[in-house]
Coordinates of C-alpha atoms in Angstrom, one line a residue:
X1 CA -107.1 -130.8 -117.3
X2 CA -107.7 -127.9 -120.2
X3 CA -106.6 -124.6 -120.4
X4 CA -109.1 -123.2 -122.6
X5 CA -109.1 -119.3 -121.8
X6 CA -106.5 -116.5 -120.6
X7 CA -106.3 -114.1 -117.7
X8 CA -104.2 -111.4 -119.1
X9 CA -105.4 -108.3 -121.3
X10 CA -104.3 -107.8 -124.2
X11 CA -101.0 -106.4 -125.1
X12 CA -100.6 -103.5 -127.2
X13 CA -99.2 -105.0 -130.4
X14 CA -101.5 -108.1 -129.8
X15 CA -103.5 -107.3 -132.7
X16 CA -100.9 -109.8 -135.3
X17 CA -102.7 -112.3 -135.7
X18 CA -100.6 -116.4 -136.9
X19 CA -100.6 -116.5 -140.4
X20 CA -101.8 -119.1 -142.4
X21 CA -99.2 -121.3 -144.4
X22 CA -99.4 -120.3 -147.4
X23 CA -99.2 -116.4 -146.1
X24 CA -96.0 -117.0 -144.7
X25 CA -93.1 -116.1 -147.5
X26 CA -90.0 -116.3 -144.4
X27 CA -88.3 -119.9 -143.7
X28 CA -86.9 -121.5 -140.8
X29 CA -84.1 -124.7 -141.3
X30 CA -86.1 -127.5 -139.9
X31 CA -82.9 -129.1 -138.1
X32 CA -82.5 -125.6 -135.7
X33 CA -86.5 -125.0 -135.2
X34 CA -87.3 -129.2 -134.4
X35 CA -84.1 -129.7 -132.1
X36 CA -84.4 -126.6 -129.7
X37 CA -80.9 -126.0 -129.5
X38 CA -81.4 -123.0 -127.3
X39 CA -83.1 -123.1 -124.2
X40 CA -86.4 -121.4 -123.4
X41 CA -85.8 -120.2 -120.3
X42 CA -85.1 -116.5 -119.9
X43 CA -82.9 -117.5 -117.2
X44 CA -80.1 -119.7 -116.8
X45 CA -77.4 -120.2 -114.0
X46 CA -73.9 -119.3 -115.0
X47 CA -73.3 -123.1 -113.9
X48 CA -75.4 -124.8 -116.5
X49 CA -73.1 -125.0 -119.0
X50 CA -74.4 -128.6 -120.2
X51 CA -77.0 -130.9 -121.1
X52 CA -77.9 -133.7 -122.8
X53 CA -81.1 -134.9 -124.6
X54 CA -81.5 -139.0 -125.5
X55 CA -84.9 -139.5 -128.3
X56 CA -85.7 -141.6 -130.7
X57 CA -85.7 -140.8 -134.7
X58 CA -87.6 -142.8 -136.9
X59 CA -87.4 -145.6 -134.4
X60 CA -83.1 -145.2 -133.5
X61 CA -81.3 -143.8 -130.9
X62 CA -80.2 -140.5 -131.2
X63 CA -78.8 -137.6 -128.9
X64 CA -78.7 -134.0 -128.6
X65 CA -75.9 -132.3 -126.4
X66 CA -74.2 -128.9 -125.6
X67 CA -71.3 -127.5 -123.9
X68 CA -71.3 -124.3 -122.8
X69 CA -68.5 -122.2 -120.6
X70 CA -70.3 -120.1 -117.4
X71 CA -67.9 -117.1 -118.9
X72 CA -71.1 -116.3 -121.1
X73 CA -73.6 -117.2 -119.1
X74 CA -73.7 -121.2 -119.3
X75 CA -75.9 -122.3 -122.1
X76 CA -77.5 -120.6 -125.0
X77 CA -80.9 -119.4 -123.6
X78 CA -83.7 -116.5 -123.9
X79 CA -83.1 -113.8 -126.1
X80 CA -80.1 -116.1 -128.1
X81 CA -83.7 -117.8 -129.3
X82 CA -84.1 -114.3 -130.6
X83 CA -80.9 -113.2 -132.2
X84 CA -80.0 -116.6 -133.5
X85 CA -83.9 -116.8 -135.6
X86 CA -82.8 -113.3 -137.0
X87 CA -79.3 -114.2 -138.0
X88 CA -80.6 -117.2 -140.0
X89 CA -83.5 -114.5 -141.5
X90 CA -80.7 -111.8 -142.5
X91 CA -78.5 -114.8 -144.3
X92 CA -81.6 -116.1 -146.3
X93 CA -82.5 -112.5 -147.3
X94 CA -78.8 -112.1 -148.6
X95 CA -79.2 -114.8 -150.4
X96 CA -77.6 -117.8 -148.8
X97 CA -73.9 -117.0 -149.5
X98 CA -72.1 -120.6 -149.9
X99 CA -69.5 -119.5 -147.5
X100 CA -72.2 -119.3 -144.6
X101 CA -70.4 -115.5 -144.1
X102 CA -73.1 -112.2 -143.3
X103 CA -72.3 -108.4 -143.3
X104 CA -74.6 -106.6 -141.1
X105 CA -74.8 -104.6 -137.7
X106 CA -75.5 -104.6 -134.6
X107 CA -78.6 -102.5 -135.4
X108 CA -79.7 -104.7 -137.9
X109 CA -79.8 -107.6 -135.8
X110 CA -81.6 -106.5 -133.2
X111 CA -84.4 -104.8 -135.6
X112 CA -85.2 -107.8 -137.5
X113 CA -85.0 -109.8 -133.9
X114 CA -88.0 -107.2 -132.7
X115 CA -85.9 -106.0 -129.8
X116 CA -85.2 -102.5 -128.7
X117 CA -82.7 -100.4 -129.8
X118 CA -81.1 -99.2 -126.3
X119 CA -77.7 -100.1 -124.6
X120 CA -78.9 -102.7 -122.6
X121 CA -80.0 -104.8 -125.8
X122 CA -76.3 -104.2 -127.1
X123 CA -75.1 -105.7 -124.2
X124 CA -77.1 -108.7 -124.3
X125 CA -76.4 -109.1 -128.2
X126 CA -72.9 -109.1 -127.2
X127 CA -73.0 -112.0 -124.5
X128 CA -75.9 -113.9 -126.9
X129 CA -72.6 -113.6 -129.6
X130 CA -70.3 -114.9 -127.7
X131 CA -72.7 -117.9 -126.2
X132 CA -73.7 -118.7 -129.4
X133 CA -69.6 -119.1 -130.8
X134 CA -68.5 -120.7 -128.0
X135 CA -70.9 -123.4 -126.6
X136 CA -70.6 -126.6 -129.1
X137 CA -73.3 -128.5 -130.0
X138 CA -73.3 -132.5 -130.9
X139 CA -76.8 -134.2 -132.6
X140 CA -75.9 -138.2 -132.9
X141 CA -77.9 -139.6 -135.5
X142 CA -80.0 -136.8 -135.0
X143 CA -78.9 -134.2 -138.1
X144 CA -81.2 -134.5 -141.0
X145 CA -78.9 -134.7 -144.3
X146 CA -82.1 -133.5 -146.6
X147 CA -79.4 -134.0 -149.9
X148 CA -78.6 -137.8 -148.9
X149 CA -82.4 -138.3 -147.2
X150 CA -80.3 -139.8 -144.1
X151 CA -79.5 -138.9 -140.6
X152 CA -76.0 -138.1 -139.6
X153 CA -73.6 -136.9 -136.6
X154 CA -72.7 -133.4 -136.9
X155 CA -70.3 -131.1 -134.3
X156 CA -70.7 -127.3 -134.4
X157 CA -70.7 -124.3 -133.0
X158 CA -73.9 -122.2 -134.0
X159 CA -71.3 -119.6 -135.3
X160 CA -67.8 -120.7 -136.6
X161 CA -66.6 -117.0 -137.3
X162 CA -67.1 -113.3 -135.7
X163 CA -65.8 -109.7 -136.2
X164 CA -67.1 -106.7 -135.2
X165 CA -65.7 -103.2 -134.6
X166 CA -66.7 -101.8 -131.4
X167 CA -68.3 -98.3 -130.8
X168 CA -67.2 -97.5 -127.1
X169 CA -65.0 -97.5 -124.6
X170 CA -65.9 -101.0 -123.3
X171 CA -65.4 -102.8 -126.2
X172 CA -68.6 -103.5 -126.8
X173 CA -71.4 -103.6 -129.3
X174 CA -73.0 -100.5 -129.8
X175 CA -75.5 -98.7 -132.8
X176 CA -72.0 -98.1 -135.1
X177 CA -70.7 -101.4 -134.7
X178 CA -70.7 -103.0 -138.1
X179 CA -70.2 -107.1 -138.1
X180 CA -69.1 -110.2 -140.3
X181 CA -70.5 -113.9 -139.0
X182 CA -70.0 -117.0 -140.0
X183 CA -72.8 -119.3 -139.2
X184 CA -72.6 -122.9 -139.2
X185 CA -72.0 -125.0 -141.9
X186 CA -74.5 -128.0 -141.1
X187 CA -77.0 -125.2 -140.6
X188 CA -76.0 -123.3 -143.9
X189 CA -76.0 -126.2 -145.9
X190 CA -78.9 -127.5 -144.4
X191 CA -81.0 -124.2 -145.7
X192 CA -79.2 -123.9 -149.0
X193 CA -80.4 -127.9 -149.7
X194 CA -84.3 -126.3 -148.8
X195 CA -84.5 -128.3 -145.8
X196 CA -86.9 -125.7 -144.4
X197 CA -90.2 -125.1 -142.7
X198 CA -92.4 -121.6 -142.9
X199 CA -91.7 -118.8 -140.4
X200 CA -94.2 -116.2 -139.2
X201 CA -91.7 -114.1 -138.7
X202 CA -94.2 -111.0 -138.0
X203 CA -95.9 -112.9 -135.5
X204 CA -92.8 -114.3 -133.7
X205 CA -91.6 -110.9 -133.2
X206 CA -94.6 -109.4 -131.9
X207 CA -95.0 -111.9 -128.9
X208 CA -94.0 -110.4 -125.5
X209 CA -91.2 -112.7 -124.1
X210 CA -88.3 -114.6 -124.7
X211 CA -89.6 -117.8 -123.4
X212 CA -93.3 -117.1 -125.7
X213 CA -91.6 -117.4 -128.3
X214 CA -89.3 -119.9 -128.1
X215 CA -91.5 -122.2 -127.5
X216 CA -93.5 -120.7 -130.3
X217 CA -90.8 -121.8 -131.9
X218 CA -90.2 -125.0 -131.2
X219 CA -94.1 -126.1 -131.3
X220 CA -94.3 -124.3 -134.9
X221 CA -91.4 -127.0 -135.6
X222 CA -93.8 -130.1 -134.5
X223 CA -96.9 -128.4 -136.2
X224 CA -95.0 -128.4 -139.7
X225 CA -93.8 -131.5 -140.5
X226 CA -90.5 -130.7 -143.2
X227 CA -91.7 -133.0 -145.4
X228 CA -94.8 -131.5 -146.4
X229 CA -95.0 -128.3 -144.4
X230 CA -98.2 -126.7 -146.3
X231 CA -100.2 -129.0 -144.0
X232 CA -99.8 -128.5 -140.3
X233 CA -100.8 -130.3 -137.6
X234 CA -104.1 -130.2 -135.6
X235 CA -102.7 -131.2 -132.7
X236 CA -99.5 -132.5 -130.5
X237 CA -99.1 -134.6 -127.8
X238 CA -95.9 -135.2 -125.8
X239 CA -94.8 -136.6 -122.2
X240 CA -94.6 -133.8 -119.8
X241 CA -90.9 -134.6 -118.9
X242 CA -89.7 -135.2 -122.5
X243 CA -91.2 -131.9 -123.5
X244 CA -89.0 -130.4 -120.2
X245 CA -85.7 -132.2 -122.1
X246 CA -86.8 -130.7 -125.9
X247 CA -87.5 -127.0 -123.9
X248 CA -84.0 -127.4 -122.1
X249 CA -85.5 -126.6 -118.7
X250 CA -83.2 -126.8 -116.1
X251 CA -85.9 -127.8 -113.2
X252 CA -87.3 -131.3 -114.6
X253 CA -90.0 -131.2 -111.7
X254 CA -93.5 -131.7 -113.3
X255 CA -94.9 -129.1 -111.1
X256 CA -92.2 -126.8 -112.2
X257 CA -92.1 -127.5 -115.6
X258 CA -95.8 -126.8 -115.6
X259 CA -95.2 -123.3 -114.0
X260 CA -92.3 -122.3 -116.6
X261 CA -94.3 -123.1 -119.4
X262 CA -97.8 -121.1 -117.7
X263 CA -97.3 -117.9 -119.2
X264 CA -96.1 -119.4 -122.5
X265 CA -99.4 -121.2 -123.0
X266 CA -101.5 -118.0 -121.8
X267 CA -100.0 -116.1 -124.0
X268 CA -100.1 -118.3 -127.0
X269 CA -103.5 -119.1 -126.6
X270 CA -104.6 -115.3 -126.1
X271 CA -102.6 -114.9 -129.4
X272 CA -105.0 -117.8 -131.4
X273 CA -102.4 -119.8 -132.2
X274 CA -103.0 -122.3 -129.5
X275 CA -106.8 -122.9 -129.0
X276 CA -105.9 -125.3 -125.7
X277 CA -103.6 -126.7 -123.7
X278 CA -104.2 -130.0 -122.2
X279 CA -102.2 -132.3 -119.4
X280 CA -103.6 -135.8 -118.1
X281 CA -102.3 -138.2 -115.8
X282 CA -99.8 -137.0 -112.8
X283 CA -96.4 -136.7 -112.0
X284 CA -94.0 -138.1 -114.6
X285 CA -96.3 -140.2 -116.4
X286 CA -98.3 -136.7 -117.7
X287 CA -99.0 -136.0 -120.9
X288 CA -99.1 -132.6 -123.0
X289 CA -101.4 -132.1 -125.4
X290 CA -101.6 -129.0 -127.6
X291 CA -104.5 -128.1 -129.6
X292 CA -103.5 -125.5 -132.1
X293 CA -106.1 -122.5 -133.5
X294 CA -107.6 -123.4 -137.0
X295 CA -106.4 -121.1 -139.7
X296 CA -108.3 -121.9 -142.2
X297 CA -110.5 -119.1 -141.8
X298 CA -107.9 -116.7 -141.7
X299 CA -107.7 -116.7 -145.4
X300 CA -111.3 -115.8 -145.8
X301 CA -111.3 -112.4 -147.6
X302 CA -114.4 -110.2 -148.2
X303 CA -112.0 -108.4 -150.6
X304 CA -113.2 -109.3 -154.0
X305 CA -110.3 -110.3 -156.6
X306 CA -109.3 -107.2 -158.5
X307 CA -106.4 -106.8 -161.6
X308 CA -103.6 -106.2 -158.9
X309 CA -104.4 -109.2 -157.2
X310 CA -104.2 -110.9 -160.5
X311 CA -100.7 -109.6 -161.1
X312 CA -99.4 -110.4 -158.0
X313 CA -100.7 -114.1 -158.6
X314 CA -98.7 -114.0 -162.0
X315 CA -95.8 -113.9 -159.6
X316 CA -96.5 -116.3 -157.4
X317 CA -98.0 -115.0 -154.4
X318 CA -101.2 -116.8 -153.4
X319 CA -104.2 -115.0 -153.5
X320 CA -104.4 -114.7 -149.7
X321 CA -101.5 -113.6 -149.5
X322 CA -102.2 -110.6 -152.1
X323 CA -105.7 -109.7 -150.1
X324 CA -103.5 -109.3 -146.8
X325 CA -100.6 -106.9 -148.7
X326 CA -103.5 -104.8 -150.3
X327 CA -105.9 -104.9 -147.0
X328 CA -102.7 -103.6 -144.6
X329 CA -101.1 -101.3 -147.2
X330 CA -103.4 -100.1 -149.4
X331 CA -103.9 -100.9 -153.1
X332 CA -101.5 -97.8 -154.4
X333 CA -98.9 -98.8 -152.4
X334 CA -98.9 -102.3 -153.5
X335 CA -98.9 -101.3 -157.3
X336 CA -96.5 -99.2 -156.5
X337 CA -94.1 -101.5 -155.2
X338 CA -95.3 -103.7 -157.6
X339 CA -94.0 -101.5 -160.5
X340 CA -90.3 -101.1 -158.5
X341 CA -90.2 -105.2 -158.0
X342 CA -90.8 -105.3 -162.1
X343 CA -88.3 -102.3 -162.6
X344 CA -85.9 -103.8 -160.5
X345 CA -86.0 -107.2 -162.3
X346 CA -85.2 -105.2 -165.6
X347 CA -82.2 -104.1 -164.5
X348 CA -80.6 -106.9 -164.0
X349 CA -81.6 -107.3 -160.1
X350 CA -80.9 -111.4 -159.0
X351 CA -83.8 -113.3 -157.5
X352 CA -83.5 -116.4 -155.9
X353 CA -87.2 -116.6 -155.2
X354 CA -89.2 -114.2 -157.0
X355 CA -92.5 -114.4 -154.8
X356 CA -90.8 -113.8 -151.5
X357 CA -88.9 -110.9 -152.8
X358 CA -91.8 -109.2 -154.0
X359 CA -93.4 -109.7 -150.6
X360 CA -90.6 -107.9 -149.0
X361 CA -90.2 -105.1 -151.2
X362 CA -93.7 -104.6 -150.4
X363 CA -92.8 -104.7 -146.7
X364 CA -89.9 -103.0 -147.1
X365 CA -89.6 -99.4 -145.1
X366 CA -86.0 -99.2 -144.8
X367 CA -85.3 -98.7 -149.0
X368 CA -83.7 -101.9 -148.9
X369 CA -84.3 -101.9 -152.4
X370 CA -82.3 -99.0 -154.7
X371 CA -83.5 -98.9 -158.2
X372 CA -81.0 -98.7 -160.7
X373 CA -80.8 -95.3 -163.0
X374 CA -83.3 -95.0 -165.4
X375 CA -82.9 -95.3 -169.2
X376 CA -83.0 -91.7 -169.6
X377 CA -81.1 -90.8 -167.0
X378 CA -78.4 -93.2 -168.3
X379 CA -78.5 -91.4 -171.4
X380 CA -78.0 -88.2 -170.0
X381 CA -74.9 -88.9 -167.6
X382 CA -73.6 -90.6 -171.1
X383 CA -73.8 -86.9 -172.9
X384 CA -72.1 -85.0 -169.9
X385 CA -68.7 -85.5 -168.6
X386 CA -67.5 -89.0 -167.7
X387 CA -69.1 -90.6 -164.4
X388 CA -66.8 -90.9 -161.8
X389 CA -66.5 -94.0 -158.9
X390 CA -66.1 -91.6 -156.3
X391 CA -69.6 -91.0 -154.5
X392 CA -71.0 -87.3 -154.3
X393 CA -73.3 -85.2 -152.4
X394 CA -76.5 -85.1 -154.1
X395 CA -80.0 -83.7 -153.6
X396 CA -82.6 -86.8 -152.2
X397 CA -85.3 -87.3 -154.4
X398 CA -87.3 -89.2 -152.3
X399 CA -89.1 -88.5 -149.2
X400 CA -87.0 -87.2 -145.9
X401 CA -86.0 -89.6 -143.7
X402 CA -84.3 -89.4 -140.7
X403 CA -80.5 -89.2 -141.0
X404 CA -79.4 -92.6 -138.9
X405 CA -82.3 -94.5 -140.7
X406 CA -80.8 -93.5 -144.5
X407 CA -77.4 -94.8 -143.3
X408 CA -78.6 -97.8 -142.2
X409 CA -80.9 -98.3 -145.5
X410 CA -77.9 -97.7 -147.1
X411 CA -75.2 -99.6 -144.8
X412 CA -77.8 -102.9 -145.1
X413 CA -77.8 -102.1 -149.2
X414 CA -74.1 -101.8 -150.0
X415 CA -73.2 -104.9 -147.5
X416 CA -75.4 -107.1 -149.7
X417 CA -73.7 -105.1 -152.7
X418 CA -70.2 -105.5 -152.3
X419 CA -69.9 -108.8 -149.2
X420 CA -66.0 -109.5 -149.0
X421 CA -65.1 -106.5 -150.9
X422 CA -65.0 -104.5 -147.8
X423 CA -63.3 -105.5 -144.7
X424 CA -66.0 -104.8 -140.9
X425 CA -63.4 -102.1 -140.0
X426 CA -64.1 -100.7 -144.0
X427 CA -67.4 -100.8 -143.3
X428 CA -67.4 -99.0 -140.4
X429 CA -65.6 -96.4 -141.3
X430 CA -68.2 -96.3 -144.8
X431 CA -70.8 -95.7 -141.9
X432 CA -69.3 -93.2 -140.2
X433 CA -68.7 -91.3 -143.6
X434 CA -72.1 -91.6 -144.2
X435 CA -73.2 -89.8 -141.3
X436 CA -71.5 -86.4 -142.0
X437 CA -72.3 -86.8 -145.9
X438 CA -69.1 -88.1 -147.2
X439 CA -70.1 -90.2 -148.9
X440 CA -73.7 -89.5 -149.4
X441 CA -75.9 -92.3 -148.7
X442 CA -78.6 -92.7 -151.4
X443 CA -75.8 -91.4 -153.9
X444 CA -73.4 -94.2 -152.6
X445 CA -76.3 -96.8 -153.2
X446 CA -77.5 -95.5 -156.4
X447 CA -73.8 -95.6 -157.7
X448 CA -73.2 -99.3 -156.2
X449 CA -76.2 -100.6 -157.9
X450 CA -75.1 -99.5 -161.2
X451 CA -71.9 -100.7 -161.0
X452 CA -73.8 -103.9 -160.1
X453 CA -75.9 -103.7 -162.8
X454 CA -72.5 -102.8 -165.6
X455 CA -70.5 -105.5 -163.7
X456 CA -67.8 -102.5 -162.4
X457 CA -68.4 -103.5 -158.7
X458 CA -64.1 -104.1 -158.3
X459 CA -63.8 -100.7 -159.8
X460 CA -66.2 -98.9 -157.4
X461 CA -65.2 -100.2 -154.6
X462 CA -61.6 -99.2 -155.3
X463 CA -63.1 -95.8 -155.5
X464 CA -64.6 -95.9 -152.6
X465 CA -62.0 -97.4 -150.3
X466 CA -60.2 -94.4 -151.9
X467 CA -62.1 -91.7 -150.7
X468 CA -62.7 -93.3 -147.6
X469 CA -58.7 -93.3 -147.1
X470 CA -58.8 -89.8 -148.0
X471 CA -61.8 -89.3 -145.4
X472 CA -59.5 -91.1 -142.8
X473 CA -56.4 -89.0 -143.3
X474 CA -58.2 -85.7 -142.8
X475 CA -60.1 -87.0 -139.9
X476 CA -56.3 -88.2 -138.0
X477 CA -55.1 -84.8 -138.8
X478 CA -57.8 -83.1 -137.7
X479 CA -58.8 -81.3 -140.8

């Protein structure tokens, strides 16, 4: 039996379309995408708080098990999916600090995890936090060792640290609350040894439910193998009840199972990245077959190569790529950001990948990305009285943007900047500074990336801290 069409109409941000591979410049660490450690189900009881998966790798035995507490909520599951695919996209983009550690927000998180920005959502990052440091996870001979080309045993917890400061009376998580997390060592190491797969991170996101795209997810995982992950699978069959085990359903009935995953497949399908879903024989002997969308001719192009396209080639980035940055943004923007990428480098800016950061800063709308001071401007600072560490007010010189965005531009921009330098309650405190103008944030950015660029980051953050001591002080006495 086939599913070949959908019921449903169209959602309204339906129009993202899966990318093809060599589109997609965001990565995924094959271990966490082909194990499933989090459940797809949008709802768990507070009593499953374990399970335990037996499978075979490369022809051995080897196991996959977690222990969860029903304080959080039993096992990872739904939105954790979520928030734990952004946390690993937020430590790549910082650049894979060897210490696993990431400086962000709350806010952050749940932006780059396409979720809404309400109190509810801060809630549930909250719980998803605390499930994902507190369950503990065990993979048998299961942990690919990508340095050693071996599998290994390996215990963790998906985060092994977490601080945040707290913006209300509950304790909770809230827009200001500004965090530090550890993730996991296997899992860091595992990225930093390029034991990866692509992620379409756009189009993750822009699926309607938790349980969509987690199995997106996981199925994204079978369709490209690690190994050679530019040439995906056509197809993937699994038994019925082992696919319930890798999904983490709690009900293992086949007529169940098939009803949990239902909306999943519609959906998928609707969204061409499935073109059918199959099952023969019955009961626990079924079979799953998907049949996933050709995207070949997704990197057809009636675009004709141009000079920009050219350049962007120079840097890497696949002519199909280029065609989709210039068709969805327009050719000045794109030699626009082009020129910043190329400025950027000049002054000293640190790229791990060059092609995926160009990509971003193409993407980029939250000015991710401050420029350091032009020659010129350089030169005339150097001719007037001595530049000081302390951050100023100063006029913007770019377009308006609303006041919460800048700060967070500029919050994201001086974590990356400064890491361990400041402590989460610093950094809090730097945000709420921000917000009545002391310090300014673009100035605050601007001055940060200079210092990165003259190698005086110690002596502006002990600047800073200063005035944000002094900002302290007068806000306790009321002044």
């Amino acid at each position: 039996m086939a599913l070949t069409g959908t019921k449903r109409s169209p959602k309204a941000r339906s129009a993202t379309r899966p990318a093809s591979p060599r589109e997609i410049s965001r990565i995924d660490e094959a271990n966490v995408g082909r194990l499933g450690l989090i459940s797809i189900q949008e709802r768990v009881p507070d009593s499953f708080t374990s399970w335990t998966v037996d499978f075979h790798v490369e022809g051995r035995p080897a196991r996959l098990s977690c222990d969860a507490i029903p304080k959080y909520g039993g096992v990872p599951h739904g939105l954790d999916g979520d928030i734990s695919t952004a946390l690993i996209d937020l430590y790549v983009e910082d650049g894979c600090p060897e210490d696993g550690t990431l400086h962000t927000t709350a806010y952050q998180i749940l932006k780059r995890a396409g979720l809404h920005d309400s109190g509810r959502y801060y809630q549930n990052l909250r719980q998803t936090l605390f499930r994902l440091r507190t369950s503990t996870y065990t993979a048998s001979e299961a942990w690919r060792d990508h340095r050693r080309g071996n599998w290994t045993t390996v215990t963790f917890n998906y985060l092994e640290a977490l601080e945040f400061t707290s913006g209300d009376e509950d304790l909770g998580l809230s827009r200001s609350s500004t965090l530090k997390i550890r993730l996991a060592s296997p899992i860091t190491k595992s990225i930093r040894a390029q034991y990866t797969k692509p992620l379409d991170l756009e189009f993750l996101t822009s699926l309607d439910r938790p349980l969509t795209r987690a199995l997106y997810r996981l199925l994204d995982a079978r369709r490209y193998p690690p190994e050679d992950p530019r040439e995906p699978l056509a197809s993937f069959t699994v038994n019925l009840i082992d696919w319930a085990e890798a999904c983490k359903i709690v009900d293992r009935r086949s007529n169940k199972i098939r009803s949990t995953l239902q909306g999943a497949h519609e959906e998928l399908m609707e969204r061409q990245y499935l073109s059918a879903v199959e099952y023969e024989g019955r009961g626990q002997k079924q079979e799953l077959t998907y049949r996933f969308a050709d995207l070949a001719g997704q990197e057809e192009s009636t675009l004709p190569d141009s000079p920009l396209i050219m350049e962007l080639e120079e840097y890497r980035v696949s002519g199909a790529v280029a065609r989709r940055l210039i068709e969805e943004y327009g050719e000045k923007h794109v030699q626009e950001r082009l020129s910043k990428f190329i400025r950027l480098l000049a002054g000293g800016f640190k790229a791990r990948n060059r092609s995926a950061l160009l990509v971003d800063i193409i993407r980029d709308s939250d000015d991710k990305y401050p420029e350091p001071d032009a020659p010129r401007e350089k030169a005339k600072k150097k001719n007037s009285a001595p530049p000081s560490n302390m951050p100023t007010l100063v006029e913007a010189t770019d377009e308006p943007q609303p006041l919460e965005a800048q700060v967070e531009a500029a919050l994201k921009t001086l974590q990356f900047l400064l890491r361990e330098r400041l402590s989460v309650s610093e950094y809090a405190l730097l945000r709420m500074g921000m917000i009545v103008g002391q310090p300014d944030p673009q100035e605050v950015t601007r001055l940060a990336s200079r210092a990165k660029v003259e190698g005086s980051l110690d002596a502006f953050t002990a600047g800073l801290l200063q005035h944000l001591g002094h900002l302290q002080a007068a806000q306790s006495s009321g002044t």
